[in-house]
PDB file of C-alpha atoms and ligand atoms in Angstrom:
ATOM      1  CA  MET V 387       0.000   0.000   0.000  1.00 67.00           C
ATOM      2  CA  THR V 388       2.888   2.345  -0.725  1.00 81.00           C
ATOM      3  CA  LYS V 389       1.243   5.243  -2.507  1.00 84.00           C
ATOM      4  CA  ALA V 390       3.043   7.268  -5.185  1.00 87.00           C
ATOM      5  CA  GLY V 391       6.405   6.131  -3.823  1.00 91.00           C
ATOM      6  CA  ARG V 392       5.717   7.377  -0.305  1.00 96.00           C
ATOM      7  CA  ARG V 393       6.891   4.919   2.323  1.00 95.00           C
ATOM      8  CA  PRO V 394       4.136   4.420   4.919  1.00 96.00           C
ATOM      9  CA  LEU V 395       4.759   5.385   8.531  1.00 97.00           C
ATOM     10  CA  VAL V 396       2.992   3.893  11.542  1.00 97.00           C
ATOM     11  CA  ALA V 397       3.678   6.084  14.572  1.00 98.00           C
ATOM     12  CA  GLY V 398       2.675   5.470  18.167  1.00 98.00           C
ATOM     13  CA  ASN V 399       1.986   8.364  20.534  1.00 98.00           C
ATOM     14  CA  TRP V 400       2.108   7.173  24.128  1.00 98.00           C
ATOM     15  CA  LYS V 401       1.067  10.580  25.486  1.00 98.00           C
ATOM     16  CA  MET V 402       1.622  10.846  29.269  1.00 98.00           C
ATOM     17  CA  ASN V 403       1.756   7.086  29.759  1.00 98.00           C
ATOM     18  CA  GLY V 404       4.659   4.837  30.601  1.00 98.00           C
ATOM     19  CA  LEU V 405       7.178   4.194  33.340  1.00 98.00           C
ATOM     20  CA  ARG V 406      10.567   2.535  32.970  1.00 98.00           C
ATOM     21  CA  SER V 407       8.906  -0.889  32.904  1.00 98.00           C
ATOM     22  CA  SER V 408       7.078   0.181  29.709  1.00 98.00           C
ATOM     23  CA  VAL V 409      10.299  -0.072  27.720  1.00 98.00           C
ATOM     24  CA  SER V 410       9.350  -3.765  27.496  1.00 98.00           C
ATOM     25  CA  VAL V 411       6.524  -2.705  25.137  1.00 98.00           C
ATOM     26  CA  VAL V 412       9.098  -1.181  22.785  1.00 98.00           C
ATOM     27  CA  GLU V 413      11.162  -4.357  23.007  1.00 98.00           C
ATOM     28  CA  ALA V 414       8.085  -6.441  22.195  1.00 97.00           C
ATOM     29  CA  VAL V 415       7.331  -4.259  19.161  1.00 97.00           C
ATOM     30  CA  ARG V 416      10.938  -4.505  17.998  1.00 96.00           C
ATOM     31  CA  ASN V 417      10.901  -8.298  18.394  1.00 95.00           C
ATOM     32  CA  GLY V 418       7.464  -8.725  16.865  1.00 94.00           C
ATOM     33  CA  LEU V 419       8.131  -6.961  13.570  1.00 92.00           C
ATOM     34  CA  SER V 420       8.689  -9.302  10.692  1.00 81.00           C
ATOM     35  CA  PRO V 421      11.768  -8.387   8.639  1.00 78.00           C
ATOM     36  CA  ASP V 422       9.663  -8.594   5.429  1.00 74.00           C
ATOM     37  CA  LEU V 423       7.280  -5.973   6.696  1.00 71.00           C
ATOM     38  CA  LEU V 424      10.058  -3.562   7.575  1.00 70.00           C
ATOM     39  CA  CYS V 425      10.966  -3.298   3.915  1.00 71.00           C
ATOM     40  CA  ASP V 426       7.564  -1.725   3.379  1.00 85.00           C
ATOM     41  CA  VAL V 427       6.793   0.465   6.366  1.00 93.00           C
ATOM     42  CA  ASP V 428       8.516   2.816   8.814  1.00 95.00           C
ATOM     43  CA  VAL V 429       7.692   2.245  12.482  1.00 97.00           C
ATOM     44  CA  LEU V 430       8.000   4.955  15.126  1.00 98.00           C
ATOM     45  CA  ILE V 431       7.217   5.120  18.831  1.00 98.00           C
ATOM     46  CA  CYS V 432       6.941   8.452  20.665  1.00 98.00           C
ATOM     47  CA  PRO V 433       7.163   7.719  24.406  1.00 98.00           C
ATOM     48  CA  PRO V 434       7.204  10.412  27.094  1.00 98.00           C
ATOM     49  CA  SER V 435      10.518  12.273  27.028  1.00 98.00           C
ATOM     50  CA  THR V 436      11.560  10.582  30.281  1.00 98.00           C
ATOM     51  CA  LEU V 437      11.755   7.277  28.387  1.00 98.00           C
ATOM     52  CA  ILE V 438      13.313   8.403  25.102  1.00 98.00           C
ATOM     53  CA  SER V 439      16.832   7.480  26.103  1.00 98.00           C
ATOM     54  CA  SER V 440      15.978   3.969  27.268  1.00 98.00           C
ATOM     55  CA  CYS V 441      13.674   3.379  24.286  1.00 98.00           C
ATOM     56  CA  VAL V 442      16.446   4.456  21.899  1.00 98.00           C
ATOM     57  CA  ALA V 443      18.719   1.916  23.596  1.00 98.00           C
ATOM     58  CA  ALA V 444      15.990  -0.734  23.333  1.00 98.00           C
ATOM     59  CA  VAL V 445      15.625  -0.331  19.550  1.00 97.00           C
ATOM     60  CA  TYR V 446      19.360  -0.003  18.880  1.00 95.00           C
ATOM     61  CA  GLY V 447      20.272  -1.920  15.727  1.00 90.00           C
ATOM     62  CA  SER V 448      16.619  -2.299  14.698  1.00 92.00           C
ATOM     63  CA  PRO V 449      14.709  -0.172  12.212  1.00 90.00           C
ATOM     64  CA  VAL V 450      12.232   1.092  14.824  1.00 96.00           C
ATOM     65  CA  ALA V 451      12.569   4.856  15.338  1.00 98.00           C
ATOM     66  CA  ILE V 452      11.922   6.825  18.514  1.00 98.00           C
ATOM     67  CA  GLY V 453      10.475  10.323  18.619  1.00 98.00           C
ATOM     68  CA  GLY V 454       9.352  13.093  20.956  1.00 98.00           C
ATOM     69  CA  GLN V 455       5.782  14.248  21.544  1.00 98.00           C
ATOM     70  CA  ASN V 456       6.501  17.961  21.781  1.00 98.00           C
ATOM     71  CA  LEU V 457       9.368  20.451  21.751  1.00 98.00           C
ATOM     72  CA  HIS V 458      10.167  24.057  22.522  1.00 98.00           C
ATOM     73  CA  ALA V 459      10.833  26.093  19.385  1.00 98.00           C
ATOM     74  CA  LYS V 460      14.039  27.634  20.744  1.00 98.00           C
ATOM     75  CA  ARG V 461      17.397  25.867  20.829  1.00 98.00           C
ATOM     76  CA  ASN V 462      18.032  26.574  24.532  1.00 98.00           C
ATOM     77  CA  GLY V 463      17.477  29.240  27.169  1.00 98.00           C
ATOM     78  CA  ALA V 464      15.451  30.200  30.218  1.00 98.00           C
ATOM     79  CA  PHE V 465      12.375  28.067  29.509  1.00 98.00           C
ATOM     80  CA  THR V 466      11.978  26.003  32.647  1.00 98.00           C
ATOM     81  CA  GLY V 467      10.643  22.535  32.047  1.00 97.00           C
ATOM     82  CA  SER V 468      10.895  22.695  28.261  1.00 98.00           C
ATOM     83  CA  ILE V 469      12.846  20.478  25.894  1.00 98.00           C
ATOM     84  CA  SER V 470      14.395  21.613  22.609  1.00 98.00           C
ATOM     85  CA  ALA V 471      14.671  19.750  19.335  1.00 98.00           C
ATOM     86  CA  GLU V 472      18.431  19.594  19.863  1.00 98.00           C
ATOM     87  CA  MET V 473      17.889  17.826  23.192  1.00 98.00           C
ATOM     88  CA  LEU V 474      15.572  15.276  21.573  1.00 98.00           C
ATOM     89  CA  ALA V 475      18.053  14.682  18.763  1.00 98.00           C
ATOM     90  CA  ASP V 476      20.851  14.376  21.297  1.00 98.00           C
ATOM     91  CA  LEU V 477      18.955  11.488  22.908  1.00 98.00           C
ATOM     92  CA  GLY V 478      18.626   9.715  19.571  1.00 98.00           C
ATOM     93  CA  ALA V 479      15.090  10.776  18.627  1.00 98.00           C
ATOM     94  CA  SER V 480      14.524  11.217  14.913  1.00 98.00           C
ATOM     95  CA  TYR V 481      10.929  12.523  14.809  1.00 98.00           C
ATOM     96  CA  VAL V 482       8.826  14.850  16.928  1.00 98.00           C
ATOM     97  CA  ILE V 483       5.053  15.385  17.025  1.00 98.00           C
ATOM     98  CA  VAL V 484       4.138  19.060  16.568  1.00 98.00           C
ATOM     99  CA  GLY V 485       0.787  20.672  17.368  1.00 98.00           C
ATOM    100  CA  HIS V 486      -1.101  17.625  18.614  1.00 98.00           C
ATOM    101  CA  SER V 487      -4.700  18.648  19.373  1.00 97.00           C
ATOM    102  CA  GLU V 488      -4.113  17.979  23.079  1.00 98.00           C
ATOM    103  CA  ARG V 489      -1.265  20.510  23.019  1.00 97.00           C
ATOM    104  CA  ARG V 490      -3.491  22.965  21.151  1.00 97.00           C
ATOM    105  CA  ALA V 491      -6.407  22.436  23.579  1.00 96.00           C
ATOM    106  CA  TYR V 492      -4.625  22.220  26.940  1.00 97.00           C
ATOM    107  CA  HIS V 493      -1.506  24.308  26.280  1.00 96.00           C
ATOM    108  CA  HIS V 494      -3.027  26.915  23.958  1.00 96.00           C
ATOM    109  CA  GLU V 495      -0.685  26.170  21.074  1.00 97.00           C
ATOM    110  CA  THR V 496      -1.417  28.301  18.038  1.00 98.00           C
ATOM    111  CA  ASP V 497      -0.721  27.683  14.368  1.00 98.00           C
ATOM    112  CA  ASP V 498       2.107  30.241  14.545  1.00 98.00           C
ATOM    113  CA  GLY V 499       3.554  28.318  17.477  1.00 98.00           C
ATOM    114  CA  VAL V 500       3.291  25.111  15.483  1.00 98.00           C
ATOM    115  CA  HIS V 501       5.156  26.794  12.637  1.00 98.00           C
ATOM    116  CA  ALA V 502       7.964  27.871  14.988  1.00 98.00           C
ATOM    117  CA  LYS V 503       8.213  24.373  16.460  1.00 98.00           C
ATOM    118  CA  ALA V 504       8.300  22.786  13.001  1.00 98.00           C
ATOM    119  CA  LEU V 505      11.214  25.100  12.167  1.00 98.00           C
ATOM    120  CA  GLY V 506      12.898  24.067  15.412  1.00 98.00           C
ATOM    121  CA  ALA V 507      12.504  20.401  14.521  1.00 98.00           C
ATOM    122  CA  ARG V 508      14.055  20.974  11.101  1.00 98.00           C
ATOM    123  CA  ARG V 509      16.934  22.981  12.585  1.00 98.00           C
ATOM    124  CA  ALA V 510      17.904  19.959  14.701  1.00 98.00           C
ATOM    125  CA  GLY V 511      17.486  17.441  11.896  1.00 98.00           C
ATOM    126  CA  LEU V 512      14.263  15.947  13.255  1.00 98.00           C
ATOM    127  CA  CYS V 513      11.286  15.080  11.101  1.00 98.00           C
ATOM    128  CA  GLY V 514       8.292  17.059  12.392  1.00 98.00           C
ATOM    129  CA  ILE V 515       4.861  15.383  12.405  1.00 98.00           C
ATOM    130  CA  ILE V 516       2.525  18.360  12.128  1.00 98.00           C
ATOM    131  CA  CYS V 517      -0.983  17.566  13.385  1.00 98.00           C
ATOM    132  CA  VAL V 518      -4.146  19.180  12.047  1.00 98.00           C
ATOM    133  CA  GLY V 519      -7.785  18.397  12.661  1.00 98.00           C
ATOM    134  CA  GLU V 520     -11.242  19.800  13.227  1.00 98.00           C
ATOM    135  CA  THR V 521     -13.461  19.630  16.320  1.00 98.00           C
ATOM    136  CA  GLN V 522     -16.906  18.050  16.315  1.00 97.00           C
ATOM    137  CA  ASP V 523     -18.568  21.487  16.141  1.00 98.00           C
ATOM    138  CA  GLU V 524     -16.382  22.567  13.232  1.00 98.00           C
ATOM    139  CA  ARG V 525     -17.282  19.375  11.345  1.00 97.00           C
ATOM    140  CA  GLU V 526     -20.986  19.840  12.011  1.00 97.00           C
ATOM    141  CA  GLU V 527     -20.728  23.427  10.768  1.00 98.00           C
ATOM    142  CA  GLY V 528     -19.217  22.123   7.507  1.00 97.00           C
ATOM    143  CA  ARG V 529     -15.894  23.869   8.189  1.00 98.00           C
ATOM    144  CA  THR V 530     -13.568  20.838   8.234  1.00 98.00           C
ATOM    145  CA  LEU V 531     -11.634  21.640   5.081  1.00 98.00           C
ATOM    146  CA  ASP V 532     -11.317  25.343   5.903  1.00 98.00           C
ATOM    147  CA  ILE V 533      -9.961  24.527   9.362  1.00 98.00           C
ATOM    148  CA  VAL V 534      -7.384  21.921   8.368  1.00 98.00           C
ATOM    149  CA  ARG V 535      -6.204  23.894   5.332  1.00 98.00           C
ATOM    150  CA  ALA V 536      -5.681  26.997   7.459  1.00 98.00           C
ATOM    151  CA  GLN V 537      -3.792  24.973  10.083  1.00 98.00           C
ATOM    152  CA  LEU V 538      -1.606  23.568   7.329  1.00 98.00           C
ATOM    153  CA  ALA V 539      -1.048  26.886   5.589  1.00 98.00           C
ATOM    154  CA  ILE V 540       0.282  28.517   8.747  1.00 98.00           C
ATOM    155  CA  GLY V 541       1.942  25.512  10.363  1.00 98.00           C
ATOM    156  CA  VAL V 542       4.036  24.138   7.506  1.00 98.00           C
ATOM    157  CA  PRO V 543       7.327  26.020   7.075  1.00 97.00           C
ATOM    158  CA  LYS V 544       8.486  27.245   3.673  1.00 96.00           C
ATOM    159  CA  GLY V 545      10.710  24.724   1.947  1.00 97.00           C
ATOM    160  CA  ALA V 546       9.307  21.747   3.862  1.00 98.00           C
ATOM    161  CA  THR V 547      10.218  18.438   2.262  1.00 98.00           C
ATOM    162  CA  GLY V 548       9.099  14.838   2.421  1.00 98.00           C
ATOM    163  CA  ALA V 549      12.223  14.120   4.470  1.00 97.00           C
ATOM    164  CA  ASP V 550      11.658  16.698   7.205  1.00 98.00           C
ATOM    165  CA  THR V 551       7.869  16.892   7.366  1.00 98.00           C
ATOM    166  CA  VAL V 552       4.957  14.505   7.917  1.00 98.00           C
ATOM    167  CA  ILE V 553       1.351  15.679   8.251  1.00 98.00           C
ATOM    168  CA  ALA V 554      -1.126  13.912  10.527  1.00 98.00           C
ATOM    169  CA  TYR V 555      -4.838  14.490   9.978  1.00 98.00           C
ATOM    170  CA  GLU V 556      -6.436  13.852  13.354  1.00 98.00           C
ATOM    171  CA  PRO V 557     -10.081  14.855  13.755  1.00 98.00           C
ATOM    172  CA  VAL V 558     -10.283  15.959  17.387  1.00 98.00           C
ATOM    173  CA  TRP V 559     -13.598  14.134  17.863  1.00 98.00           C
ATOM    174  CA  ALA V 560     -12.041  10.848  16.734  1.00 97.00           C
ATOM    175  CA  ILE V 561      -9.146  10.879  19.200  1.00 97.00           C
ATOM    176  CA  GLY V 562      -9.613   8.358  21.978  1.00 94.00           C
ATOM    177  CA  THR V 563     -13.354   8.054  21.314  1.00 97.00           C
ATOM    178  CA  GLY V 564     -13.606   4.926  19.181  1.00 95.00           C
ATOM    179  CA  LEU V 565     -15.211   7.068  16.450  1.00 96.00           C
ATOM    180  CA  THR V 566     -13.668   7.431  12.999  1.00 96.00           C
ATOM    181  CA  PRO V 567     -14.668   9.374   9.900  1.00 97.00           C
ATOM    182  CA  THR V 568     -15.819   7.309   6.938  1.00 97.00           C
ATOM    183  CA  PRO V 569     -13.127   6.339   4.418  1.00 98.00           C
ATOM    184  CA  ALA V 570     -14.781   8.775   1.980  1.00 98.00           C
ATOM    185  CA  ASP V 571     -14.515  11.623   4.502  1.00 98.00           C
ATOM    186  CA  ILE V 572     -10.857  10.815   5.175  1.00 98.00           C
ATOM    187  CA  ALA V 573     -10.152  10.645   1.433  1.00 98.00           C
ATOM    188  CA  GLU V 574     -11.723  14.083   0.946  1.00 98.00           C
ATOM    189  CA  VAL V 575      -9.644  15.691   3.707  1.00 98.00           C
ATOM    190  CA  HIS V 576      -6.382  14.030   2.671  1.00 98.00           C
ATOM    191  CA  ALA V 577      -6.888  15.037  -0.981  1.00 98.00           C
ATOM    192  CA  SER V 578      -7.525  18.601   0.122  1.00 98.00           C
ATOM    193  CA  LEU V 579      -4.431  18.596   2.349  1.00 98.00           C
ATOM    194  CA  ARG V 580      -2.327  17.241  -0.518  1.00 98.00           C
ATOM    195  CA  GLU V 581      -3.647  19.970  -2.803  1.00 98.00           C
ATOM    196  CA  MET V 582      -2.943  22.657  -0.182  1.00 98.00           C
ATOM    197  CA  LEU V 583       0.560  21.284   0.321  1.00 98.00           C
ATOM    198  CA  GLY V 584       1.066  21.657  -3.425  1.00 98.00           C
ATOM    199  CA  GLN V 585       0.219  25.352  -3.131  1.00 98.00           C
ATOM    200  CA  LEU V 586       2.648  25.705  -0.236  1.00 98.00           C
ATOM    201  CA  ILE V 587       5.671  23.699  -1.337  1.00 98.00           C
ATOM    202  CA  GLY V 588       5.081  22.786  -4.984  1.00 97.00           C
ATOM    203  CA  PRO V 589       5.967  19.367  -6.389  1.00 97.00           C
ATOM    204  CA  GLU V 590       7.599  18.313  -3.099  1.00 98.00           C
ATOM    205  CA  ALA V 591       4.016  17.928  -1.806  1.00 98.00           C
ATOM    206  CA  ALA V 592       3.831  14.559  -3.536  1.00 97.00           C
ATOM    207  CA  LYS V 593       6.612  13.280  -1.259  1.00 98.00           C
ATOM    208  CA  VAL V 594       5.118  14.353   2.078  1.00 98.00           C
ATOM    209  CA  ARG V 595       3.413  11.569   3.980  1.00 98.00           C
ATOM    210  CA  ILE V 596      -0.065  12.339   5.312  1.00 98.00           C
ATOM    211  CA  LEU V 597      -1.053  10.080   8.207  1.00 98.00           C
ATOM    212  CA  TYR V 598      -4.527   9.496   9.531  1.00 98.00           C
ATOM    213  CA  GLY V 599      -4.975   9.465  13.330  1.00 98.00           C
ATOM    214  CA  GLY V 600      -7.979   8.954  15.581  1.00 98.00           C
ATOM    215  CA  SER V 601      -9.100   5.609  17.031  1.00 97.00           C
ATOM    216  CA  VAL V 602      -6.987   3.489  14.681  1.00 98.00           C
ATOM    217  CA  LYS V 603      -7.112  -0.117  15.921  1.00 97.00           C
ATOM    218  CA  PRO V 604      -5.989  -3.472  14.516  1.00 97.00           C
ATOM    219  CA  GLY V 605      -9.584  -4.098  13.415  1.00 96.00           C
ATOM    220  CA  ASN V 606      -9.962  -0.965  11.254  1.00 97.00           C
ATOM    221  CA  ALA V 607      -6.347  -0.291  10.226  1.00 97.00           C
ATOM    222  CA  ARG V 608      -6.427  -2.139   6.933  1.00 96.00           C
ATOM    223  CA  GLU V 609      -9.533  -0.300   5.739  1.00 96.00           C
ATOM    224  CA  LEU V 610      -8.247   3.111   6.870  1.00 97.00           C
ATOM    225  CA  MET V 611      -4.726   2.636   5.519  1.00 96.00           C
ATOM    226  CA  ALA V 612      -6.124   1.665   2.113  1.00 96.00           C
ATOM    227  CA  VAL V 613      -7.741   5.092   1.658  1.00 97.00           C
ATOM    228  CA  GLU V 614      -6.203   7.196  -1.076  1.00 96.00           C
ATOM    229  CA  ASN V 615      -3.539   9.629   0.174  1.00 97.00           C
ATOM    230  CA  VAL V 616      -3.363   7.917   3.585  1.00 97.00           C
ATOM    231  CA  ASP V 617       0.318   7.141   4.091  1.00 98.00           C
ATOM    232  CA  GLY V 618       0.150   5.575   7.534  1.00 97.00           C
ATOM    233  CA  ALA V 619      -1.271   6.144  10.979  1.00 98.00           C
ATOM    234  CA  LEU V 620      -0.695   8.148  14.128  1.00 98.00           C
ATOM    235  CA  VAL V 621      -1.881   5.865  16.907  1.00 98.00           C
ATOM    236  CA  GLY V 622      -2.612   6.802  20.514  1.00 98.00           C
ATOM    237  CA  GLY V 623      -4.256   4.246  22.802  1.00 97.00           C
ATOM    238  CA  ALA V 624      -3.538   1.180  20.684  1.00 98.00           C
ATOM    239  CA  SER V 625       0.192   1.962  20.651  1.00 98.00           C
ATOM    240  CA  LEU V 626       0.427   1.211  24.374  1.00 98.00           C
ATOM    241  CA  VAL V 627      -0.113  -2.506  23.825  1.00 98.00           C
ATOM    242  CA  ALA V 628       2.535  -4.170  21.665  1.00 98.00           C
ATOM    243  CA  ASP V 629       0.160  -6.688  20.063  1.00 97.00           C
ATOM    244  CA  ASP V 630      -2.335  -3.979  19.134  1.00 98.00           C
ATOM    245  CA  PHE V 631       0.347  -1.725  17.695  1.00 98.00           C
ATOM    246  CA  LEU V 632       1.844  -4.641  15.760  1.00 96.00           C
ATOM    247  CA  GLY V 633      -1.664  -5.483  14.530  1.00 95.00           C
ATOM    248  CA  ILE V 634      -1.863  -1.993  13.017  1.00 96.00           C
ATOM    249  CA  VAL V 635       1.611  -2.201  11.466  1.00 96.00           C
ATOM    250  CA  ASN V 636       0.498  -5.530  10.003  1.00 92.00           C
ATOM    251  CA  ALA V 637      -2.128  -3.697   7.965  1.00 90.00           C
ATOM    252  CA  TYR V 638       0.823  -3.231   5.620  1.00 87.00           C
ATOM    253  CA  ALA V 639       1.598  -6.948   5.374  1.00 78.00           C
ATOM    254  CA  ARG V 640       1.204  -8.156   1.802  1.00 69.00           C
TER     255      ARG V 640
HETATM  256  C1  PEP Q1048      -3.601  10.495  19.143  1.00 56.16           C
HETATM  257  O1  PEP Q1048      -3.560  10.843  20.309  1.00 56.16           O
HETATM  258  O2  PEP Q1048      -2.839  11.017  18.324  1.00 56.16           O
HETATM  259  C2  PEP Q1048      -4.562   9.468  18.759  1.00 56.16           C
HETATM  260  C3  PEP Q1048      -4.784   9.272  17.504  1.00 56.16           C
HETATM  261  O3  PEP Q1048      -5.185   8.780  19.785  1.00 56.16           O
HETATM  262  P1  PEP Q1048      -6.131   7.481  19.649  1.00 56.16           P
HETATM  263  O4  PEP Q1048      -5.489   6.543  18.660  1.00 56.16           O
HETATM  264  O5  PEP Q1048      -6.199   6.894  21.010  1.00 56.16           O
HETATM  265  O6  PEP Q1048      -7.457   7.948  19.142  1.00 56.16           O
END
């Protein structure tokens, strides 16, 4: 299910879950991936920053990547409690989630802030996963495409490439609820995002992976990943259980 040469990415977002004992989940994912499958799909786990170092050690020598869930846009400075892209990279992270809807809702992150963080990720050589998505009210008001296109237009830095940028379409109402849009709805949003990316970065838009996120489970992954312009998944709850996460990665098994 590689689409237009884009290598799919299945990314797990553990959110604020996981203690040191949870590194065993990363080990189980690493051990459970079939070598055949890894030729076809990139696999990423984003644990809390407290576990990045031990997770990087746990996947050493395997193709599983480790990423951060958030970053501060600046390189360093008097920002108590914050973590920069350089710090994540220093630990061995290769991706970072930017502008997750929980960051937007609970930490008041704006599209301009997302843009600055995406630039910070690029500065440190990390691939930024920029999240966009509408709320239930916005969908009911028929504003989905306007909302996600505006988030994209402001959030994506000039000169973004398929190597340094991934987009994740995550309808806020689908996150952690067990609800998902229909495949046709997802196809419409992803096509619109691809078109908007084309306006922003030209032909490079064809190389940028657009993930779907929101209640992806082993049972619906194959159907969702088959949708046109869906280049993988951003997975919350189901990424906490190795078998469930592997079940989603296996949507890419031939
Ligand atoms: C997420 O938090 O990015 C997410 C998609 O969560 P869930 O899979 O639990 O809906």
